[in-house]
Every structure is written in structure tokens, then in C-alpha cells.
XYZ file of C-alpha atoms in Angstrom:
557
model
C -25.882 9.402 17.869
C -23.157 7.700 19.918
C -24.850 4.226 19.067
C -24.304 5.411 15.204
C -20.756 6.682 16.122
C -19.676 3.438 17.750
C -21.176 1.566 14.570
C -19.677 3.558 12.258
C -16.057 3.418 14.137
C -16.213 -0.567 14.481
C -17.229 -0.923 10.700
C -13.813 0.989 9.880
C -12.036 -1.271 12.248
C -13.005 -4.333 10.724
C -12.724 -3.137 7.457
C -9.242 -1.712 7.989
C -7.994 -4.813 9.827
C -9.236 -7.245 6.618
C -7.407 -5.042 4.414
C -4.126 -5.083 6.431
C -4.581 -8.619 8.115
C -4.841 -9.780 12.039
C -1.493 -9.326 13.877
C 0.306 -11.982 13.717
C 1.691 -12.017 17.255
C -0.980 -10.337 20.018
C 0.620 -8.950 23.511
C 1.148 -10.631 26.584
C -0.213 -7.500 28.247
C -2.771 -5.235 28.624
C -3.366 -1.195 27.837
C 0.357 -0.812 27.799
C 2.750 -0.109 24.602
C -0.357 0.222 22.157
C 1.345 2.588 20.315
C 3.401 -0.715 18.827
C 1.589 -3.855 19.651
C -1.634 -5.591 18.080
C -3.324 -3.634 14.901
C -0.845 -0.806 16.179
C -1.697 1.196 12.757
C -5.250 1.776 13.446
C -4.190 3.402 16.976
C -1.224 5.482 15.066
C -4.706 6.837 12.659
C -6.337 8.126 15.629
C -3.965 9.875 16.776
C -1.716 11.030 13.663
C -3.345 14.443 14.313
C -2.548 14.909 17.778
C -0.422 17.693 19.076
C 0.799 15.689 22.356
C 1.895 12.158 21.181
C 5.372 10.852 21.665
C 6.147 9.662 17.945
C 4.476 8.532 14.912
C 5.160 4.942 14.248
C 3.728 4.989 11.101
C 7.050 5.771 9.133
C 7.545 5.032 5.141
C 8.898 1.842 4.932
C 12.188 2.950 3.715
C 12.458 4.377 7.047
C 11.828 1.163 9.234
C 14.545 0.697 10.370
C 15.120 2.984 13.325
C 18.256 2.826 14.956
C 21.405 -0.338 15.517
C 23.546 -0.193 18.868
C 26.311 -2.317 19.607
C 29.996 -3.337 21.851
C 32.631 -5.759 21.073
C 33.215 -7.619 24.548
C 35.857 -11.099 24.044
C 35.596 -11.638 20.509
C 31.976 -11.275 20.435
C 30.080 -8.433 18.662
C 26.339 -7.888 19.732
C 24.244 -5.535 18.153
C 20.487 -4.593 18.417
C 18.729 -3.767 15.205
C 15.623 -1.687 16.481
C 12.605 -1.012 13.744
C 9.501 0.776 13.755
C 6.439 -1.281 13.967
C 6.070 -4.058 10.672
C 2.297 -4.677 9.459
C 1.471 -7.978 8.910
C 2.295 -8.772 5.455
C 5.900 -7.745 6.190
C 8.691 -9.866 6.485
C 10.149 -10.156 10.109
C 13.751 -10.901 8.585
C 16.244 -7.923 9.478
C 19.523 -8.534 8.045
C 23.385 -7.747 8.418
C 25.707 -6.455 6.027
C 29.425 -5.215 6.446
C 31.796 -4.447 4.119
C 34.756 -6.252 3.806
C 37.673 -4.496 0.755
C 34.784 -2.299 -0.680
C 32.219 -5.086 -0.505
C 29.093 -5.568 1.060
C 28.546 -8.788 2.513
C 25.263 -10.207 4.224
C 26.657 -11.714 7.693
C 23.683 -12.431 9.282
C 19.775 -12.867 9.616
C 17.643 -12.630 11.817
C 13.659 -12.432 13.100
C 12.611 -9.554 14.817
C 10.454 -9.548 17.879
C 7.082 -8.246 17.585
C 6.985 -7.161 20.977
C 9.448 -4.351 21.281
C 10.279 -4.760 17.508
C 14.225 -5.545 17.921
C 16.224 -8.092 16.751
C 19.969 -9.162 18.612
C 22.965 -9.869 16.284
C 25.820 -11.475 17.684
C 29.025 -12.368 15.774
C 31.531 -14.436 17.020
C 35.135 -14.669 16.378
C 35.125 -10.611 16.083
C 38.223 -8.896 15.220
C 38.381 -6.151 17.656
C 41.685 -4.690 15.908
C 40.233 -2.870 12.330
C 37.115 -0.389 11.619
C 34.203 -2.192 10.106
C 31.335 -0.851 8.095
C 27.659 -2.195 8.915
C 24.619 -1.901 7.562
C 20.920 -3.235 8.825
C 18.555 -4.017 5.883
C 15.037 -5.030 6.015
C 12.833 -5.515 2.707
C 13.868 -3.577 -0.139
C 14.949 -0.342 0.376
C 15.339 -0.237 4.083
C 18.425 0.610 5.508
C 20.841 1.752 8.681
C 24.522 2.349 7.847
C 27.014 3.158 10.562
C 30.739 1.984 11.750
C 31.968 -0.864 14.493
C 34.706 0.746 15.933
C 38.091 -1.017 16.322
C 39.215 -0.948 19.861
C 40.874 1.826 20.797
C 44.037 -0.089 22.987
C 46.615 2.704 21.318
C 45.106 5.434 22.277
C 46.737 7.138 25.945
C 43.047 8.839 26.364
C 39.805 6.976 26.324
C 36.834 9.595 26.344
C 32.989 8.550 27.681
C 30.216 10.717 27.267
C 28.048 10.244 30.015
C 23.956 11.318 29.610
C 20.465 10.434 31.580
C 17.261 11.424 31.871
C 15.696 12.602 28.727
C 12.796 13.872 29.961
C 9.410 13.842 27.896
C 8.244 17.463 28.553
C 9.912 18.174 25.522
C 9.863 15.660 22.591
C 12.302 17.814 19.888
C 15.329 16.494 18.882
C 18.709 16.968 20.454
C 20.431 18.889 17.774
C 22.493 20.880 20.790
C 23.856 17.176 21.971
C 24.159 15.910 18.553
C 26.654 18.521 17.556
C 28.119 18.591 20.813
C 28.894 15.404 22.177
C 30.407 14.596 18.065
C 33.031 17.617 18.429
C 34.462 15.717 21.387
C 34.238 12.108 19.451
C 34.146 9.977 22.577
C 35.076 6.526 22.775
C 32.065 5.316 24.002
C 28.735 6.686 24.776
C 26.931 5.856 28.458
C 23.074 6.550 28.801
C 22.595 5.832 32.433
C 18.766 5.420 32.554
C 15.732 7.243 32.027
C 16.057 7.544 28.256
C 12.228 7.138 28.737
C 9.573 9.091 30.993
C 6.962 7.314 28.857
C 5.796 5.000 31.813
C 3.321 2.867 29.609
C 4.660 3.548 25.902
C 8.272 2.597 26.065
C 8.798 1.299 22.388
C 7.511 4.536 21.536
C 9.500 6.159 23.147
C 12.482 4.713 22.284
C 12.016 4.713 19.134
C 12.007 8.962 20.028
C 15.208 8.084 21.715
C 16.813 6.548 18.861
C 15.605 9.310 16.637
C 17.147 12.021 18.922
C 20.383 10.196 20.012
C 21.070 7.780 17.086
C 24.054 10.056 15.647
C 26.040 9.578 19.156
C 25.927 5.983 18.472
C 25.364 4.917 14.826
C 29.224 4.746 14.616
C 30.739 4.015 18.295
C 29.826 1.413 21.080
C 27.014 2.340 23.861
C 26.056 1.384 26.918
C 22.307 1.670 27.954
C 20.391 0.418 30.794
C 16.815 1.065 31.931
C 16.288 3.067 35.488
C 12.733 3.623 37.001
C 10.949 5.305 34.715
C 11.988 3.321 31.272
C 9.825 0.439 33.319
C 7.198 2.603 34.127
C 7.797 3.389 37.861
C 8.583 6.857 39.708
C 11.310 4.829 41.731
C 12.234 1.053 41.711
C 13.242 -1.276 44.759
C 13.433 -4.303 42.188
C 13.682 -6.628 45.329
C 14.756 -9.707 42.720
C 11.940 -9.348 40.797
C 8.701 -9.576 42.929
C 5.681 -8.265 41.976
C 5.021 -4.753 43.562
C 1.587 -3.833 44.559
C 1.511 -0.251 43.449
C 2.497 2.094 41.051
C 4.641 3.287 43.877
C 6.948 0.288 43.726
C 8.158 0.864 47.474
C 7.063 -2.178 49.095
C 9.555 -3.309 46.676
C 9.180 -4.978 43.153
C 7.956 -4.026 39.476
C 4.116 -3.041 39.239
C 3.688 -3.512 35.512
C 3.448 -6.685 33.759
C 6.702 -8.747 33.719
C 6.841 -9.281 29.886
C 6.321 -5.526 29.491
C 9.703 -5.412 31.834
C 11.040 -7.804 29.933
C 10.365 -6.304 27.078
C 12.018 -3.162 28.057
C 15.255 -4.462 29.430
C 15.696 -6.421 25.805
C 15.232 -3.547 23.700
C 17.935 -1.416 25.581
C 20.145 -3.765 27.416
C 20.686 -7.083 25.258
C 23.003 -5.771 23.087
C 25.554 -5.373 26.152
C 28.319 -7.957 27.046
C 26.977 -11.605 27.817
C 26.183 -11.052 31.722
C 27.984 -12.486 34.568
C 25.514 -14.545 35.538
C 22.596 -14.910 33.358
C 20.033 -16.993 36.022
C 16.816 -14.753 35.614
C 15.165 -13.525 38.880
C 11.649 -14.036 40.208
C 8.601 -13.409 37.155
C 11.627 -14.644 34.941
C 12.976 -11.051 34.766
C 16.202 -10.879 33.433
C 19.640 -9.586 34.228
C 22.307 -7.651 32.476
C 25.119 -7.258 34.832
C 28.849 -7.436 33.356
C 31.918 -5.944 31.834
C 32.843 -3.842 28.831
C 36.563 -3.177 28.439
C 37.530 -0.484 25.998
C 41.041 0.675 25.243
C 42.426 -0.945 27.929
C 39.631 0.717 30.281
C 37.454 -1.718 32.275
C 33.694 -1.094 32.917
C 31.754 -2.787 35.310
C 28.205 -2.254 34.073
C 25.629 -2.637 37.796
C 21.879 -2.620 38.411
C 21.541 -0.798 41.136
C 17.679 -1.266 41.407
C 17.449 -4.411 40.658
C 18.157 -6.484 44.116
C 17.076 -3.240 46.463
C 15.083 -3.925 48.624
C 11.898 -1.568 49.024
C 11.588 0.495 52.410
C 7.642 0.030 52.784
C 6.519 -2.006 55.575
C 10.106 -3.228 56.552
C 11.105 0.334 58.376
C 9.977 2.723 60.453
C 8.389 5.522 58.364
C 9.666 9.332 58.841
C 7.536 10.869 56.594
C 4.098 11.164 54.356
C 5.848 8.391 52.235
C 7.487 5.961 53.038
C 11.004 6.342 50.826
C 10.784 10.259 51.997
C 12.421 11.309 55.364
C 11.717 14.421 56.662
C 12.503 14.370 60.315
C 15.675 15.765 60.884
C 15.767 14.390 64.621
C 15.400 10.496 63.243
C 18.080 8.161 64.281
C 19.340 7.096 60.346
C 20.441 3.733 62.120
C 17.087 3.074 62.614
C 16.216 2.649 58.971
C 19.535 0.334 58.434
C 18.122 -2.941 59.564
C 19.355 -6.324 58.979
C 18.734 -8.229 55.532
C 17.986 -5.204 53.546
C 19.838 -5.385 50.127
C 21.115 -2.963 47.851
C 23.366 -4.644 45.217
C 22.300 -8.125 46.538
C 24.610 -11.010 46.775
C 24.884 -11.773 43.080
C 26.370 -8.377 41.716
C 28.863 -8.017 44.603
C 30.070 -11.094 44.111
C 30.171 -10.161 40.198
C 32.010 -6.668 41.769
C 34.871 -8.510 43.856
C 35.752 -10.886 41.147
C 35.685 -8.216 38.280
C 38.048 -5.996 41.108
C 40.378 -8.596 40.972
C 40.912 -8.532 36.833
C 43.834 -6.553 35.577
C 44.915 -8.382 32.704
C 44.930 -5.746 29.631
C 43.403 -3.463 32.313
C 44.847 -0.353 32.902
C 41.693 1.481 34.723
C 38.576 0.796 36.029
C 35.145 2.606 36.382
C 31.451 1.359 37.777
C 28.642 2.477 35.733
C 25.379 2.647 37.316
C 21.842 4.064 37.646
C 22.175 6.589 40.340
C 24.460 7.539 43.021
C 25.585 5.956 46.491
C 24.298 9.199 48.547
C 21.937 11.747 49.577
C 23.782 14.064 47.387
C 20.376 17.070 46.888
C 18.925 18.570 49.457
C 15.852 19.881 47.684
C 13.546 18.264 45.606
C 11.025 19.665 42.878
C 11.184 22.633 44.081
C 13.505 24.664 46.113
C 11.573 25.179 49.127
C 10.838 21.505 49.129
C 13.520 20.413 51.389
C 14.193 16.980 51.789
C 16.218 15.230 54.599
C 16.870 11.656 53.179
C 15.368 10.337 49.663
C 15.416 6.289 49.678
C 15.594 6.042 46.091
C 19.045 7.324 46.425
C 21.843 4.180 46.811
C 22.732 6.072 50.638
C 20.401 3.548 52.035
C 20.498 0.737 53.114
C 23.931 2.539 54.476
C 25.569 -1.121 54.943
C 24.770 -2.091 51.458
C 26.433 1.241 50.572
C 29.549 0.715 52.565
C 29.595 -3.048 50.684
C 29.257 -1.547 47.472
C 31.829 0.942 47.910
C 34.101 -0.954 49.343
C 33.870 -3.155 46.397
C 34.299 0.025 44.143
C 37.280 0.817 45.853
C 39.651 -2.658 46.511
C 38.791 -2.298 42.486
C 40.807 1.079 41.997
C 37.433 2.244 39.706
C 35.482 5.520 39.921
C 31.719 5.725 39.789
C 29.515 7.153 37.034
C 26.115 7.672 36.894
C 23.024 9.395 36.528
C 19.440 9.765 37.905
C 19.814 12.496 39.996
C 19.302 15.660 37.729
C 21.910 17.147 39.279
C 25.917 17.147 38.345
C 27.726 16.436 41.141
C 31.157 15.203 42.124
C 31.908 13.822 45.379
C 34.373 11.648 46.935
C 32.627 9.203 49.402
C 33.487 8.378 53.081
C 33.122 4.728 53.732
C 34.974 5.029 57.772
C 36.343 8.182 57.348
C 35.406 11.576 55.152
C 37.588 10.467 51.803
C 38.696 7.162 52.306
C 36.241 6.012 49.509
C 36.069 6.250 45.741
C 35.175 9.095 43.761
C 31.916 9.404 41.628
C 30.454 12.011 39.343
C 26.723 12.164 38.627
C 26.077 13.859 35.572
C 23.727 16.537 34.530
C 19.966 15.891 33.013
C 19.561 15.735 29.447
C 16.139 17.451 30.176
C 16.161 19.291 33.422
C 12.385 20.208 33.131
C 11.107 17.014 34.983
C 11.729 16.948 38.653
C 14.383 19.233 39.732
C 17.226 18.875 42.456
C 19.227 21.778 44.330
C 22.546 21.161 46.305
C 21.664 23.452 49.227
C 22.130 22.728 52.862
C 19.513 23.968 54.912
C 21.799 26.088 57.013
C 23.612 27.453 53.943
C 27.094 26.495 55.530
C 30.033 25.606 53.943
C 31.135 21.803 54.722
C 34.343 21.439 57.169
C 37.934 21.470 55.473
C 35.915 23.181 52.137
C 38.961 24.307 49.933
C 39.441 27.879 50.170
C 39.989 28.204 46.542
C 36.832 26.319 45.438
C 34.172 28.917 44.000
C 31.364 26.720 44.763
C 30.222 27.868 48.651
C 28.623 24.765 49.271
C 32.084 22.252 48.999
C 33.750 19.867 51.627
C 32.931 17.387 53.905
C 29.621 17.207 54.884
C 27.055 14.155 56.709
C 24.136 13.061 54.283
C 20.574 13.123 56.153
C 21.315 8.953 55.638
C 24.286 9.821 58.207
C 26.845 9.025 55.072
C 30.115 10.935 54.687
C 30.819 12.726 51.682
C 33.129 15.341 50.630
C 31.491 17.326 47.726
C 33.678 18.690 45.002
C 31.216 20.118 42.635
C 27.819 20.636 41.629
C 26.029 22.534 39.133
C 22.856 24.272 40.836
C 20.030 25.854 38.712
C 20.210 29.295 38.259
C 17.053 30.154 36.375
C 14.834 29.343 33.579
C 17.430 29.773 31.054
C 20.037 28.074 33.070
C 18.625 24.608 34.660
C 21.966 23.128 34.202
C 21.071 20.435 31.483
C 23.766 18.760 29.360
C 26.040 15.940 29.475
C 29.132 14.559 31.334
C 32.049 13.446 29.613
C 35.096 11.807 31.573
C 38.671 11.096 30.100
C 40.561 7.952 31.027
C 44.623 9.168 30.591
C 46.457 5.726 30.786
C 49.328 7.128 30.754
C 49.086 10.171 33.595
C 46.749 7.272 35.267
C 44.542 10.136 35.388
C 40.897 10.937 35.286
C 38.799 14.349 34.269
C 35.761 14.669 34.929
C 33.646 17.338 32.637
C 30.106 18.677 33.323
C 29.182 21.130 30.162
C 25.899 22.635 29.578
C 22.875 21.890 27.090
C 23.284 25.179 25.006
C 26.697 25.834 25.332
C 27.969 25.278 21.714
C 31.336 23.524 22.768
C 32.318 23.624 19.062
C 33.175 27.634 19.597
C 36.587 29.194 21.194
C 36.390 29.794 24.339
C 33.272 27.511 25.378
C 33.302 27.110 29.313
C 31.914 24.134 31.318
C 29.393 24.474 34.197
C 31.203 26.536 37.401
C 33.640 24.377 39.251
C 34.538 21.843 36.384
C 36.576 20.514 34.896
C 38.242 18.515 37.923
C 41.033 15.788 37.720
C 42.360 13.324 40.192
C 45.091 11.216 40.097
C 46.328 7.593 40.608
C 48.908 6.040 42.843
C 49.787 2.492 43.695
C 48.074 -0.227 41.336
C 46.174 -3.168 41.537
C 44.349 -3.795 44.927
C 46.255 -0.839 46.268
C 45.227 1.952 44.184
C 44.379 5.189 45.655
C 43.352 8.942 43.914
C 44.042 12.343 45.463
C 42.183 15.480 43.532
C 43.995 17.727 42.038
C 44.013 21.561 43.889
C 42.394 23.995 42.036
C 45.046 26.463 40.513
């Protein structure tokens, strides 16, 4: 019977494939992204039924184009035109309309890329100073209308949204965000990784992305960039590209094959501003580090995983893993040996030159993965307490103290993600608040891997302000012996409160001020009266300029 079964299945195959044709590119790589590579439609067949998979690819071809995302950086406008999966017969050609005084007009053409299916625009000699209407077209009837924004240089406020981690446990839309993050029309949208959990399927899965999150950006510039588990990791030390030899990634390195990295850092990143310093790493693994300015607001765009250095075999090991510490008697300078990397070389050299700009500039911010401490104290779940985590950017503690010092001599504040967890601290680099600011902000999907602010002795930190409802505020020691004064953080309460949403942080030129805003999932923000998670919003403020800038927090009224 199986014999007959097997028969009967290859039969369909081959008649299927001569009907459709032989792919006309085949992967570099094996058993990973067959949702979209090779004869991709006779996998989306088997499973068109199925309850539990990420997407169908299969769409009408009307519908093949998924999703464009773009920025205007110098002049230059790049923008990623991401489709479904073509069949063979189908043209590869995606083109580029706008419309100039009521017209459309075909700007561009270009061939898509079988693996990944996305195609890069980039137009020079871009006027930054008007609106323009775009549209991607591919065959037909195929179509993907939205606006390039003009940059914003007039306006006193400039408004990011700030979202991460979009976890896979639940595949609906994001109607709650869609509405939401709109009301507040933000300047610019910043995903700060993990817009998959997908480990092996990521054009899949972004194509989910797209269809979830494709009204933030259709008409306003984005930022995304790839964190752990977009490349298929848990955590990633990228040491400069090695090959790791686990899943585990923490002997450093990326365990999956490089073109499948590749791949993945194309789709979401290569639409960004041309990088500092384009020279690939090791495997020929790219890089995406730069600059976006908007209005007048300057963004240094980092990969914080990608030069880290991975803690197996190259430290003494505290724990049942090697990246988990859970001896609270350890000596953290034990674990901060010479020649580990966090940044690397390349990116703070990228960091101390891009401090130095302030032509045009009147603020700056660093947008990253994750955060430069051990900002949660529990992990999964609440009894799970955890002294030290080294996928957190606390260690190595002397490429922390590089990174922020870089951060700071810049004047910028520090967004990011990762963490599943808001948070808003102000770091100690010397001293408790000598260093920058930074605000993690919430999950999209807090269902995945939860985190709890909670000191093990339930304390208060030293010099917590008095007025501050949150009990667990002021200056405490990370288990990586950092200094950080917490501000804020938005614990889970219970089922119906896991303290999932977005961040969204306003850039006043003019008070030289910045707010930072942590609002829940299912709070409908479009209502009077809508509050924000407890303890936000919070503001600081700007003195001095240039290389002597400095921000004090506003007291809580």
C-alpha cells in the first residue's frame, strides 16, 4: 500500500511539474524556506489544508505583489518590492511607477530574486522636499500603491513608532496595531528584529509580516533589521560571520546556511541607507550598518549581533548553558576577558564618526537589536530567575562601556527591542547616570518567551524617586555588575494583560526634548481618555549641544 502511495504521489509530481515547468532558479540550500523555493506550488498543495501553516503563498496573481518598503537617505531613494512566489512561466520583471501632475510614469525595472522573491529599487537624484505617489506593478493586473513621504525638516516634532518581536504563536493580523499606530501617524516606523519566529521559513513569514504590518508602512519610511530568530537562531553571537556549530549559536557564528542568511538580511535590510562600510564579513555575509536622517533627526542604524563574540569555550561557564549565569557569588569580571567584541571595530568606528555629524542635525538616536543591560530578572517564567543572560549587550561589559560611550559623546538616545519587556533606563558607564538613556519597547506578541523586572529581594533600587509608582525604580547593579538606573517598566500582570504593544518616541526640536511612550496591544488609543502602560509617558530634556550634550528626566508631577 505505501509502495502504491509513493507511486501514485510521484506520478502527480511529475505530472504537475510538466504542466507548470522546472524552476528556473533551484536553492543554494537545503530543507530550509520550501515554502518559496524550487516547485514551491506543489509544497503550498500539500499543505493548503493545514490548520498550522504560516501563510499560503499561493495567492491570485493580482495579489503578487506583497508589500514595498522604502527611506530617502542623500538624494537616494531605495525601495524593496517584495512578491509572493512567481511560477515559472512568469515574468521576473517588477516595475516602478510614480505619478508626477496626475500621471503615472514607469521609473524603473527591475528582476526579482527567486530566492527571497524581492527586488531593490534605487533612484537617484531624489527630491526629498514634495510627496510622491508609487506604485509596484508586475504582469497585468498586479499592483502595490502607497506614498514616499517628503522629509519632514518643518516639522518641530518627529514621531517613531518603535515595534519587535512578532511572535508566531499567533499568526492573525494586527488590526489593534494597524489602527493604532495610524491614529498617531508617525514619521517613521522602526521594527527592531524578530519580525520572524519562523526559524527555517523566513520568506514565509515575511510575507505574514508584510500582510500584518504593510499599512504602517505602505505610505511612510521604515527601518527593519533581522535579530536572532529572523536567521533562525534562539540567540546570535555573529562573531563576523563564522560558521557556528549548533543551533545554539554560542560558540559564536550563524548555524544555517550563509545564502539562507543572506537571503534574509536582503529581503529586510537592503532597502536601508547605502552602509558605512559595505566590505562583507566571513561566508560573504553582508552588512547594513548606517544612517537615516529624518526631519532633521539623525539615526544611527547598529548590528548589535553581528561582531559579538559568542561566550562558549572562551569563558568560564556559571551555569547549565553557557550564555546563562546563575551563580550569584560569580566574580562578573571574570567573564570580561580580553578580545571579546561586542560592536567590533568596524561599527564603533562607524559610531564615533557618525557622533561627530551635526550638519542639518538637530538630534540623534541609536537604533538597535536589543539593549546594553541585564535589564529582566526572570525569564520564561516567573520563578525562573536568572542572574546574567549573555544574549543581552551587558556583556562583554567593556564592549558595553565602548558602545555607550560612543552613544553618549553623540548626544543620541538608544532604542530597541528584543527583550519583551518595556523598559526605560538610564545607563551608568563610571557612575549610576552618567550614560545615555534607552527605552526597550514592548513585544508585539508577548506569548513567546516572557521577561519580568523583579529583583530577587523585591527591594526598591537606592535614590528610587519617591513619586514613581513603579516599586521596583532607581539605581540598581545588573547581575553583569553594570549600573543602571531604571525609570520604567511594564511587568505582566496576567493573561489578559502581558503588556504587548508598541513604543512610540517624539523628537521635539524645538524643546530639544524627547518622550518616550509605551502603550498597550488592546488599548484602542483612538478613544478619549486612552492611558499608556503604568509609569509612561516619560520625557527628558537636552542641555549643551554638540559633543557636550547632556539629558536630565523630567520629575514626575
Amino acid at each position: 500500500m505505501k509502495l502504491l502511495l509513493s507511486l501514485i504521489l510521484s506520478t502527480l509530481y511529475l505530472f504537475t511539474n510538466a504542466q507548470v515547468g522546472e524552476p528556473p532558479v533551484k536553492a543554494p540550500f537545503e530543507k530550509l524556506d520550501i515554502y518559496c523555493v524550487n516547485d514551491w506550488w506543489n509544497h503550498a498543495k500539500q499543505i493548503k489544508n493545514d490548520p498550522n501553516k504560516i501563510i499560503d503563498v499561493d495567492v491570485p496573481r493580482d495579489e503578487v505583489i506583497c508589500f514595498g518598503i522604502y527611506t530617502t537617505q542623500n538624494n537616494v531613494m531605495k525601495m524593496t518590492a517584495q512578491l509572493f512566489p512567481l511560477y515559472p512561466d512568469e515574468t521576473r520583471e517588477v516595475r516602478l511607477e510614480l505619478k508626477t501632475n496626475g500621471e503615472w510614469q514607469e521609473v524603473a525595472k527591475e528582476i526579482m530574486n527567486d530566492i527571497g522573491w524581492s527586488a531593490l529599487f534605487r533612484i537617484e537624484n531624489w527630491d526629498d522636499t514634495k510627496d510622491v505617489p508609487y506604485r509596484l506593478r508586475h504582469g497585468e493586473n498586479a499592483e502595490f500603491q502607497g506614498l514616499i513621504r517628503k522629509n519632514p525638516v518643518g516639522k518641530e516634532e518627529i514621531v517613531v513608532a518603535s515595534l519587535n518581536c512578532n511572535s508566531n504563536k499567533d499568526r492573525g493580523l494586527r488590526e489593534q496595531y494597524t489602527r493604532n499606530v495610524n491614529h498617531f501617524n508617525p514619521d517613521m516606523v522602526f521594527f527592531a528584529g524578530d519580525q520572524s519566529y519562523d526559524h527555517i521559513e523566513h520568506t514565509a513569514a515575511w510575507l505574514l509580516f508584510g500582510l500584518q504590518f504593510r499599512d504602517l508602512f505602505r505610505e511612510r519610511p521604515a527601518i527593519t533589521i533581522p535579530d536572532d530568530h529572523d536567521i533562525g537562531q534562539g540567540n546570535l553571537w555573529g562573531e563576523g560571520g563564522k560558521i557556528a556549530s549548533s543551533p545554539a549559536g554560542d560558540d559564536g557564528g550563524y548555524f544555517y546556511h550563509h545564502e539562507y542568511v543572506k537571503m534574509v538580511e536582503r529581503c529586510q535590510t537592503a532597502h536601508l541607507p547605502d552602509p558605512y562600510d559595505p566590505t562583507p564579513l566571513e561566508q560573504g555575509i553582508g552588512v547594513y550598518y548606517t544612517n537615516l536622517t529624518i526631519g532633521g533627526v539623525d539615526f544611527a542604524i547598529i548590528e548589535d549581533r553581528k561582531f559579538k563574540s559568542g561566550p562558549a569555550g572562551k569563558i568560564p561557564q556559571q551555569g547549565p548553558r553557557p550564555d546563562h549565569i546563575r551563580n550569584l557569588e560569580y566574580d562578573p569580571n571574570s567573564i570580561d576577558l580580553e578580545g571579546l567584541k561586542l560592536l567590533g571595530d568596524r561599527q564603533l568606528t562607524f559610531l564615533k564618526a557618525w557622533g561627530k555629524q551635526y550638519d542639518g542635525v538637530s538630534m540623534k538616536a541609536v537604533l538597535s537589536q536589543t539593549g546594553f543591560s541585564g535589564a529582566a530578572h526572570r525569564h520564561g517564567q516567573f520563578e525562573n530567575y536568572l542572574h546574567a543572560d549573555l544574549d543581552c549587550n551587558g556583556w562583554p561589559q567593556t564592549g558595553r562601556k565602548k558602545a555607550l560611550r560612543m552613544i553618549k559623546d553623540a548626544g543620541a538616545v538608544h532604542l530597541a527591542g528584543d527583550q519583551h519587556l518595556a523598559t526605560l533606563v538610564q545607563h551608568g558607564i563610571d557612575e549610576f547616570r552618567d550614560g545615555p538613556f534607552a527605552f526597550v519597547a514592548p513585544a508585539i506578541v508577548n506569548n513567546y518567551y516572557r521577561r519580568w523586572w523583579h529583583p530577587l529581594d523585591e527591594q526598591p533600587g537606592k535614590n528610587k524617586d519617591p513619586k514613581n509608582p513603579l516599586p521596583f525604580t532607581g539605581d540598581y547593579v545588573d547581575g553583569l555588575g553594570n549600573k543602571i538606573t531604571m525609570h520604567a517598566y511594564a511587568n505582566i500582570e496576567s493573561q489578559d494583560k502581558l503588556r504587548d504593544g508598541f513604543g512610540l518616541v517624539r523628537f521635539n526640536k524645538k524643546e530639544k526634548s524627547v518622550t518616550f511612550e509605551s502603550w498597550d496591544r488592546f488599548t484602542d488609543v483612538t478613544k478619549s481618555g486612552a492611558k499608556q502602560m503604568p509609569g509612561w509617558p516619560r520625557t527628558i530634556r537636552q542641555t549643551g549641544s554638540g559633543d557636550n550634550v547632556t539629558w536630565k528626566l523630567d520629575p514626575i508631577q
